PDB file of C-alpha atoms in Angstrom:
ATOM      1  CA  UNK Z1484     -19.641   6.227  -1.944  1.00 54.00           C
ATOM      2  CA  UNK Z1485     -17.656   2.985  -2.382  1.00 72.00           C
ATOM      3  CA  UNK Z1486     -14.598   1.459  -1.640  1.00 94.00           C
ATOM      4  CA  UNK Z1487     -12.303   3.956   0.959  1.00 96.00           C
ATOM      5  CA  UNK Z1488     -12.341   7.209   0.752  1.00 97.00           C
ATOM      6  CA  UNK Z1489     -10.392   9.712   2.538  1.00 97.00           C
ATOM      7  CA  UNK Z1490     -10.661  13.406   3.370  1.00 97.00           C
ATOM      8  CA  UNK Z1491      -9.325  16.141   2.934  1.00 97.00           C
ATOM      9  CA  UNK Z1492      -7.699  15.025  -0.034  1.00 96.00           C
ATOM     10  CA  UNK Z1493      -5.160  17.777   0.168  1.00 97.00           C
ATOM     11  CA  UNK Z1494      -4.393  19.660   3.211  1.00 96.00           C
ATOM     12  CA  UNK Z1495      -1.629  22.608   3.606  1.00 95.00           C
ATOM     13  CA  UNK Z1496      -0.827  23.271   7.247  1.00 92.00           C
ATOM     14  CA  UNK Z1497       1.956  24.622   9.396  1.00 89.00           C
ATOM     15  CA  UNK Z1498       3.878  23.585  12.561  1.00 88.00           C
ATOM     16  CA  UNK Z1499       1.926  24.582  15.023  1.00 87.00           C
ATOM     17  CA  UNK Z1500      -1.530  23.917  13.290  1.00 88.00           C
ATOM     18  CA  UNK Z1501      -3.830  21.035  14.488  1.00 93.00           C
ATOM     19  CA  UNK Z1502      -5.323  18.556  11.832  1.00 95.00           C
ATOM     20  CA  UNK Z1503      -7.060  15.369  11.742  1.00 97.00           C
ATOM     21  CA  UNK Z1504      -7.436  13.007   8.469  1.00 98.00           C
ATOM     22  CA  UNK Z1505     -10.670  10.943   7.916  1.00 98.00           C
ATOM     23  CA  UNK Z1506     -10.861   7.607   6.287  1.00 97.00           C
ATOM     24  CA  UNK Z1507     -13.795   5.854   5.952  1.00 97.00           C
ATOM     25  CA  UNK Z1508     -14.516   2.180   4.351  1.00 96.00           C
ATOM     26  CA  UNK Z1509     -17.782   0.945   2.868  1.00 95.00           C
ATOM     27  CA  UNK Z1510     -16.589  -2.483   2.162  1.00 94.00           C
ATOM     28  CA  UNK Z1511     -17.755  -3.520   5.799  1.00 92.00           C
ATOM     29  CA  UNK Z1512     -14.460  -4.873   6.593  1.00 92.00           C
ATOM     30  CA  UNK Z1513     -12.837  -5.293  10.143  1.00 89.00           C
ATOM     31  CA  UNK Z1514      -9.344  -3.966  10.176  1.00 91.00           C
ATOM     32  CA  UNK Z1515      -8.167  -0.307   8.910  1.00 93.00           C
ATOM     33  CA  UNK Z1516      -4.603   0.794   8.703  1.00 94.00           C
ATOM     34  CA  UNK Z1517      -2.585   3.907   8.344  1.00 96.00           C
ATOM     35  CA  UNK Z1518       0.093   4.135   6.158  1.00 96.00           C
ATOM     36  CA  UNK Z1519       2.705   6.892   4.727  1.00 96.00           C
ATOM     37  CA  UNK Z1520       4.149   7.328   1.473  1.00 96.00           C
ATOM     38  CA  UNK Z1521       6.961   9.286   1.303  1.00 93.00           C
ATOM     39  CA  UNK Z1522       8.616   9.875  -2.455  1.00 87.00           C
ATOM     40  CA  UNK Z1523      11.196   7.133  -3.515  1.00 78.00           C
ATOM     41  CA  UNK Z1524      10.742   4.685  -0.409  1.00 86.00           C
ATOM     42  CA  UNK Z1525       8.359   2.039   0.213  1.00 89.00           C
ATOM     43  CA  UNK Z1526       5.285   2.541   1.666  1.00 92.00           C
ATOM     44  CA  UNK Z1527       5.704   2.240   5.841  1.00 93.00           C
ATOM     45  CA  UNK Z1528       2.723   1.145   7.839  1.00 92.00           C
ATOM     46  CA  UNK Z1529       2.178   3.356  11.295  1.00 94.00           C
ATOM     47  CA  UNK Z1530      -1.393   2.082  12.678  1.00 93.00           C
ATOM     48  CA  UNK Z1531      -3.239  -0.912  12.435  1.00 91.00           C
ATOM     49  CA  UNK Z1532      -6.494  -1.274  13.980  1.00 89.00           C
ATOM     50  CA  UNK Z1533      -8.928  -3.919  14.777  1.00 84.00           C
ATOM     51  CA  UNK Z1534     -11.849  -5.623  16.023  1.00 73.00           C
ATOM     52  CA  UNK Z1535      -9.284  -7.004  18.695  1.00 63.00           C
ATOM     53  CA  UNK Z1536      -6.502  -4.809  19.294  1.00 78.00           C
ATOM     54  CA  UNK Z1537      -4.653  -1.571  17.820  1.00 80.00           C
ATOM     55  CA  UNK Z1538      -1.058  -2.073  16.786  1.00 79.00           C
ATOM     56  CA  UNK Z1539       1.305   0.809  16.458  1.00 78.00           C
ATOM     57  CA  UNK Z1540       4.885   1.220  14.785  1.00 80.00           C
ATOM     58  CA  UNK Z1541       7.073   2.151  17.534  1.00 80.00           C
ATOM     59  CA  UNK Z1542       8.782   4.373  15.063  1.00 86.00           C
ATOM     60  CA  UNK Z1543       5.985   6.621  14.405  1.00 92.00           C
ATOM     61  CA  UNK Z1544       6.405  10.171  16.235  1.00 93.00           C
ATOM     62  CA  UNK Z1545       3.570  10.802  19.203  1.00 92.00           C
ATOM     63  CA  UNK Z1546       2.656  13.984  17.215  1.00 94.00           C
ATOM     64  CA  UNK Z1547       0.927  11.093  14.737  1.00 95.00           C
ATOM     65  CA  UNK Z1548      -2.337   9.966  17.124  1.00 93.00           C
ATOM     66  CA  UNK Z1549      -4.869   7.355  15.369  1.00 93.00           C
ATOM     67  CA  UNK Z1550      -8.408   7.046  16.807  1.00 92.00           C
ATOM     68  CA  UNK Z1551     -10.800   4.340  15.549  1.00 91.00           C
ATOM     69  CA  UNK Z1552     -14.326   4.820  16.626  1.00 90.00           C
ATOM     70  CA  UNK Z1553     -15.896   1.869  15.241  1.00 89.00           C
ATOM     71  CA  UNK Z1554     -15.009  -0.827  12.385  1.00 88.00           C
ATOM     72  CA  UNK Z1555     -15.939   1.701   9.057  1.00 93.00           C
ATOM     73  CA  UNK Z1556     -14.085   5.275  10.531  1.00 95.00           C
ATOM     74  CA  UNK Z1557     -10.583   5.998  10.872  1.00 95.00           C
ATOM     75  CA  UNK Z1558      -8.837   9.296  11.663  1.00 96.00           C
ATOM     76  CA  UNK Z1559      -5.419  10.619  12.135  1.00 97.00           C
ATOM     77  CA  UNK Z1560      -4.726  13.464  14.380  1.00 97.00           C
ATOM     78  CA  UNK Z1561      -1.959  15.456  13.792  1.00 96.00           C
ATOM     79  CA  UNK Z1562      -0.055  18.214  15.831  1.00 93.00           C
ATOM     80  CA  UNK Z1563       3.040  20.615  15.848  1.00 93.00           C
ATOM     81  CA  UNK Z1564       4.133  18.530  12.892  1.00 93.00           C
ATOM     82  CA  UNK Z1565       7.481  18.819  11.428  1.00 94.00           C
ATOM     83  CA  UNK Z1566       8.295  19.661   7.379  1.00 94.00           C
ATOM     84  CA  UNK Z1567       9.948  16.213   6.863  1.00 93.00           C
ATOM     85  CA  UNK Z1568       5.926  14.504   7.904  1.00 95.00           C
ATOM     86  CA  UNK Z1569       4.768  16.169   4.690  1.00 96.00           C
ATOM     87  CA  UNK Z1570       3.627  12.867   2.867  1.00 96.00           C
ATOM     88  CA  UNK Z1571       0.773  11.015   1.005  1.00 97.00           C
ATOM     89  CA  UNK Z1572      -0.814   9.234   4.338  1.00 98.00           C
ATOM     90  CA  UNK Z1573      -2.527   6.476   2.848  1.00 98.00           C
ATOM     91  CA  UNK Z1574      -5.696   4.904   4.146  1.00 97.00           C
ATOM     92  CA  UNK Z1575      -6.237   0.960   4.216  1.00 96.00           C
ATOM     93  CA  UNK Z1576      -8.835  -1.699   4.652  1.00 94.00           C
ATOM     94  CA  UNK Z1577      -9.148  -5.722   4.933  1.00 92.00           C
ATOM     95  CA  UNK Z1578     -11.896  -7.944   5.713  1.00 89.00           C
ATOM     96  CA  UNK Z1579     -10.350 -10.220   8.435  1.00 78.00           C
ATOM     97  CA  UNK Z1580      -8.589  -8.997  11.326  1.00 68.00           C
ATOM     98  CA  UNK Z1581      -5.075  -8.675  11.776  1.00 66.00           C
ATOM     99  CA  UNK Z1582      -4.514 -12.615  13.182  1.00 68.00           C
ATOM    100  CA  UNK Z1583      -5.072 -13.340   9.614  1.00 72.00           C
ATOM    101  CA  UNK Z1584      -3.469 -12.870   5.939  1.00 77.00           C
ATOM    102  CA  UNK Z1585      -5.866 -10.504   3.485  1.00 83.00           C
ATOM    103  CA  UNK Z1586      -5.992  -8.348   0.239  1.00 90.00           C
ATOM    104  CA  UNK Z1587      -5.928  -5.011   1.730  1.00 93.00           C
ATOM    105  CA  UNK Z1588      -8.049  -2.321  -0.621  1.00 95.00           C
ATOM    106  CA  UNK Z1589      -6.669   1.397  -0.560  1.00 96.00           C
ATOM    107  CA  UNK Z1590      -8.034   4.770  -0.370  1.00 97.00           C
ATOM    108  CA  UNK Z1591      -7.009   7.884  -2.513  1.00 96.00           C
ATOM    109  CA  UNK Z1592      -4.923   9.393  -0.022  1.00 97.00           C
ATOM    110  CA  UNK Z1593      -4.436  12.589   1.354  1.00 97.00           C
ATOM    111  CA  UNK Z1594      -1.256  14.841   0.619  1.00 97.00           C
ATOM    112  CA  UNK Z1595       0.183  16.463   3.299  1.00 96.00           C
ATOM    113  CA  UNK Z1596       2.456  19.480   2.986  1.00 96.00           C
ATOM    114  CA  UNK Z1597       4.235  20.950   6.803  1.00 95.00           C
ATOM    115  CA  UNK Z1598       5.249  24.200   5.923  1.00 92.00           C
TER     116      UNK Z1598
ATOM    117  CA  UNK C 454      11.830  -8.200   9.968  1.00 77.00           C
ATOM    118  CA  UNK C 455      11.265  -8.582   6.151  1.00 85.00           C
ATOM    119  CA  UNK C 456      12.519  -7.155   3.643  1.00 92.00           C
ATOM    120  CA  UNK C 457      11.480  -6.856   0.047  1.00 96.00           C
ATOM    121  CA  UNK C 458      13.688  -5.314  -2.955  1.00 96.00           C
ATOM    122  CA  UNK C 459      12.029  -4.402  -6.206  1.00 97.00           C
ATOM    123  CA  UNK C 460      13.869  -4.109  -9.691  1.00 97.00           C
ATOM    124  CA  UNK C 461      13.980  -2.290 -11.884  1.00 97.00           C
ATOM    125  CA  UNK C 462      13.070   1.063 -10.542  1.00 96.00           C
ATOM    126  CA  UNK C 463      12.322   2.110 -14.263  1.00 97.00           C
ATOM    127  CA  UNK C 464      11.357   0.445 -16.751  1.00 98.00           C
ATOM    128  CA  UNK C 465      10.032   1.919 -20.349  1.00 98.00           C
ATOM    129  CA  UNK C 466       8.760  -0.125 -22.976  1.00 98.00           C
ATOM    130  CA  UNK C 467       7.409  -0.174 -26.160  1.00 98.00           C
ATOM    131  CA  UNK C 468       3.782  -0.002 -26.687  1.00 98.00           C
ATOM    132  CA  UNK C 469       2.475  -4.298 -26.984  1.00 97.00           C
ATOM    133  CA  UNK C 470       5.992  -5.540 -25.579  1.00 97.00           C
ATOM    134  CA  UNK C 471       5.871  -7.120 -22.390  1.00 98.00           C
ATOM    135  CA  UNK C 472       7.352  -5.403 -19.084  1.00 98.00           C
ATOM    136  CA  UNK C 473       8.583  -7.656 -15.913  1.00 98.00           C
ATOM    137  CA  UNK C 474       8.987  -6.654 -12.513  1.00 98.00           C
ATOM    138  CA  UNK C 475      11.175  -8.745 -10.149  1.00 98.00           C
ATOM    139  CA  UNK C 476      10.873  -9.036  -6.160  1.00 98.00           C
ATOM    140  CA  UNK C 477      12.558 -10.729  -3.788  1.00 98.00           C
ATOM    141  CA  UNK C 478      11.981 -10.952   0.247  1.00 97.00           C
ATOM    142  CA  UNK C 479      13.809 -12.064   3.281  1.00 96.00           C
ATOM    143  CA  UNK C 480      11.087 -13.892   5.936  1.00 94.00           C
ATOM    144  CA  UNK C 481      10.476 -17.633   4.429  1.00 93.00           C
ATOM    145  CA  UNK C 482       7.402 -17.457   6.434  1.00 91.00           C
ATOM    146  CA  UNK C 483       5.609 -14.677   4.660  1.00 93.00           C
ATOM    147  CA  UNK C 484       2.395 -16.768   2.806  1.00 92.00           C
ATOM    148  CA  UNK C 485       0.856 -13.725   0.387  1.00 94.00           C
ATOM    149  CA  UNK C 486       2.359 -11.417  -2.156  1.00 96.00           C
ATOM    150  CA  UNK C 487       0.320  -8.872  -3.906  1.00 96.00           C
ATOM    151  CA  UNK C 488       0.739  -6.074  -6.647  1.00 98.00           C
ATOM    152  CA  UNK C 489      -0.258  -2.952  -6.471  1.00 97.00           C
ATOM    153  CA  UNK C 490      -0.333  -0.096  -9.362  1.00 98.00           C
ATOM    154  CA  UNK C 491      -0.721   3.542  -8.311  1.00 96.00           C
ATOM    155  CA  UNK C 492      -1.676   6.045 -11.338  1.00 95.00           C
ATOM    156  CA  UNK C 493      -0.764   9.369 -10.500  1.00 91.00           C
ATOM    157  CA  UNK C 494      -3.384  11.407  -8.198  1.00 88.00           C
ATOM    158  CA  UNK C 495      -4.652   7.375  -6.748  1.00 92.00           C
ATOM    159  CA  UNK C 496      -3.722   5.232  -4.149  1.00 94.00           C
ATOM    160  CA  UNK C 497      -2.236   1.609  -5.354  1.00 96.00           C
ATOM    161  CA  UNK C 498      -5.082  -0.499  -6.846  1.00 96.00           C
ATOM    162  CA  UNK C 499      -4.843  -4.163  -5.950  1.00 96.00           C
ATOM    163  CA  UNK C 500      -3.924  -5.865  -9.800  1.00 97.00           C
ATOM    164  CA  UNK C 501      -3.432  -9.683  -8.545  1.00 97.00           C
ATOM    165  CA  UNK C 502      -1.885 -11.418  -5.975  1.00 95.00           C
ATOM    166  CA  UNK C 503      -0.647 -15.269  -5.379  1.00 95.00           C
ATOM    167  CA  UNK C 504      -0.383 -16.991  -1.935  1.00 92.00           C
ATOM    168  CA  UNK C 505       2.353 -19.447  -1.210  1.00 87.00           C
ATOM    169  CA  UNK C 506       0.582 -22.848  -1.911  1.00 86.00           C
ATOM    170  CA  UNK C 507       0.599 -21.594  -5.600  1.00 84.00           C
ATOM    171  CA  UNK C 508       3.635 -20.793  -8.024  1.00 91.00           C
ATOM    172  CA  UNK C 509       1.917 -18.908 -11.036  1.00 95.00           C
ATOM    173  CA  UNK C 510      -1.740 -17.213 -11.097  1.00 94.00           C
ATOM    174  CA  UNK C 511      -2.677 -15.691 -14.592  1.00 96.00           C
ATOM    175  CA  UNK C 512      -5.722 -13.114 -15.671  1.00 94.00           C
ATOM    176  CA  UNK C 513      -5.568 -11.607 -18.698  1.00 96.00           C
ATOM    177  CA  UNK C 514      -2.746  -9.536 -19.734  1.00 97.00           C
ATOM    178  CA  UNK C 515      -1.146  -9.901 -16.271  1.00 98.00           C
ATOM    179  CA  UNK C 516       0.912 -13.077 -14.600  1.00 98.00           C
ATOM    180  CA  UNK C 517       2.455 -13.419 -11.545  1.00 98.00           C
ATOM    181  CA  UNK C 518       4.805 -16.457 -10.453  1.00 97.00           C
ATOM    182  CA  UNK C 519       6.549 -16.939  -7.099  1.00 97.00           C
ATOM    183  CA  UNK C 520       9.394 -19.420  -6.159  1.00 95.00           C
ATOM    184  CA  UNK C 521       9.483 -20.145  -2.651  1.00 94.00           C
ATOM    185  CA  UNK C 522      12.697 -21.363  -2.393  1.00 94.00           C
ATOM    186  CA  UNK C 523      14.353 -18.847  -4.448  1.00 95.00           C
ATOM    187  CA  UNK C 524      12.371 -15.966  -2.826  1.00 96.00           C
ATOM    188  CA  UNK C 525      11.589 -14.291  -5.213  1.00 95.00           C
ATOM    189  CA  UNK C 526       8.157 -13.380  -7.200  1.00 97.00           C
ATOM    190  CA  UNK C 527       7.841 -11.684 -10.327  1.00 98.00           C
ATOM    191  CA  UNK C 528       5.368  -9.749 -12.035  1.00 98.00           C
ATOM    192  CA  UNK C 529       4.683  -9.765 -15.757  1.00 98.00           C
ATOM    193  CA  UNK C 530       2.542  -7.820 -18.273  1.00 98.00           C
ATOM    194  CA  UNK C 531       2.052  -8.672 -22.042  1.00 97.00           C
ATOM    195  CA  UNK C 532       0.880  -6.868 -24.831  1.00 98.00           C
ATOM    196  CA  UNK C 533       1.569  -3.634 -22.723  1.00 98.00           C
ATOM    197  CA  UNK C 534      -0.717  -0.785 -23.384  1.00 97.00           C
ATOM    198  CA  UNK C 535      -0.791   2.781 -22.436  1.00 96.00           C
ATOM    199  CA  UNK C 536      -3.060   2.751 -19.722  1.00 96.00           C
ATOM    200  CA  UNK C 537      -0.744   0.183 -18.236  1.00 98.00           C
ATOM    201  CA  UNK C 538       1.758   3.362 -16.927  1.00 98.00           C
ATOM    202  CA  UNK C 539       1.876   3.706 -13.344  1.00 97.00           C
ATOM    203  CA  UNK C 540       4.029   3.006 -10.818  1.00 97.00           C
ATOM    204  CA  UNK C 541       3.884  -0.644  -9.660  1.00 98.00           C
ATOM    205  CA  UNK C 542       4.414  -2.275  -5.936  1.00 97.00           C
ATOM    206  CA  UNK C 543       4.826  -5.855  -5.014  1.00 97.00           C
ATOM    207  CA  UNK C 544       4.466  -7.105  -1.175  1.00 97.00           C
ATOM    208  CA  UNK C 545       4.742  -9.583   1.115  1.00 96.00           C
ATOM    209  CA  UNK C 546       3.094 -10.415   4.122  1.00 91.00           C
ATOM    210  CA  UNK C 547       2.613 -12.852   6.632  1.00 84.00           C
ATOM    211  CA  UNK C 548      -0.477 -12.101   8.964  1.00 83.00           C
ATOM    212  CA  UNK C 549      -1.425  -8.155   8.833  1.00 81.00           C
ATOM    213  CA  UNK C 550       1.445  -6.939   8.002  1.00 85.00           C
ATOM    214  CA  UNK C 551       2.462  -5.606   4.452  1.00 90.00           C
ATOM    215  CA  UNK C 552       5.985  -5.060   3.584  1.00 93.00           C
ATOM    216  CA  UNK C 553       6.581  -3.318  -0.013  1.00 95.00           C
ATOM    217  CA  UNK C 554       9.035  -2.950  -2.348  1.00 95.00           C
ATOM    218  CA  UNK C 555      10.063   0.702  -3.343  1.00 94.00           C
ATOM    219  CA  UNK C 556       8.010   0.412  -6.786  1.00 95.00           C
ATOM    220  CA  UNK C 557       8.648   0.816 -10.417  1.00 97.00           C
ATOM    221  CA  UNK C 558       7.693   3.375 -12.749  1.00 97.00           C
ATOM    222  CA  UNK C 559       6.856   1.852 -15.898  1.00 98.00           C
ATOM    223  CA  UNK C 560       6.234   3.869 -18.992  1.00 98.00           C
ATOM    224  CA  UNK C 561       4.519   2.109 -22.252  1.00 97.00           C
ATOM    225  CA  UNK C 562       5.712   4.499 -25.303  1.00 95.00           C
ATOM    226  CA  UNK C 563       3.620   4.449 -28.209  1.00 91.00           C
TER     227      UNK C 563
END
């Protein structure tokens, strides 16, 4: 494998259903980020995470929970989600951490649908 | 915080004409602007970016110039082909953070 990849790459759940999505980056970079595409508006960036710290859009529901286990995996747990969270979450990576300004390299994404 | 707007929002063009794609952003302190172009069934594919201390970068088919004092960057593509339809993003940034535009579908007819 190379680049990011993310899995599943489509997933189909209801309200009350628990979910995590799984991103993983071979690139051996230091910062991952979380980000969801919804159709016709920009892309809007919920978690960042880092060798030094974990930043968070205040915006982002609680029902969204990120957990980084080490600099290469990144997952997003999901519960009792709502129809309007069915997206494309979007998987990122960079090489420096977030103090600094870098190319950040996408994975495939994985679309969401909240019945 | 900033704010980027991207025009047009569609944009067809004949096959070897030459599309551009216009941004401009709000925070004079962002420093790096890339372009992204998402085919359909992908996530957006890095295609070039330009930091600040520069005002055009060039490879290949594919140019991007910025004007710092306008605020505005621009993407353009010659010779358009039709593996150049996707939907296209610029950003800005300054630090970690990425702010995009809300893309543009561009369509290369034959």
């Amino acid at each position: 494998e190379t680049g990011v990849t993310q899995t599943p790459r489509h997933l189909v759940m209801g309200m009350t259903n628990k979910k995590s999505l799984k991103c993983e980056q071979h690139l051996g970079h230091n910062a991952m980020y979380w980000y969801k595409q919804s159709a016709k508006k920009p892309l809007e960036l919920m978690f960042v995470y880092s060798l030094e710290e974990r930043v968070e859009n205040n915006s982002v529901p609680s029902r969204f929970s990120p957990e980084c286990p080490n600099s290469s995996h990144l997952f997003l747990h999901l519960h009792t989600l709502q129809p309007e969270d069915s997206a494309l979450y979007l998987c990122a990576s960079s090489q420096v951490g977030m103090r600094q300004t870098d190319t950040q390299y996408f994975g495939p994404g994985t679309r969401l649908t909240v019945l | 915080g900033e704010n980027v707007e991207q025009h047009p929002s569609t944009l067809s063009v004949q096959e070897g004409d030459s599309a551009v794609i216009k941004c401009t952003y709000s925070d004079s302190a962002s420093n790096y602007f890339p372009w992204y172009k998402q085919e359909l069934g992908k996530g957006p594919q890095l295609i070039i970016d330009i930091r600040s201390n520069v005002g055009e970068k060039k490879d290949q088919r594919i140019a991007v110039t910025l004007n710092k004092t306008a605020k505005h960057f621009s993407l353009h593509i010659t010779e358009t082909q039709p593996e150049d339809s996707a939907v296209y993003f610029c950003a800005a940034s300054r630090g970690y953070k990425l702010s995009f535009g809300a893309g543009t579908t561009v369509t290369v007819r034959a």
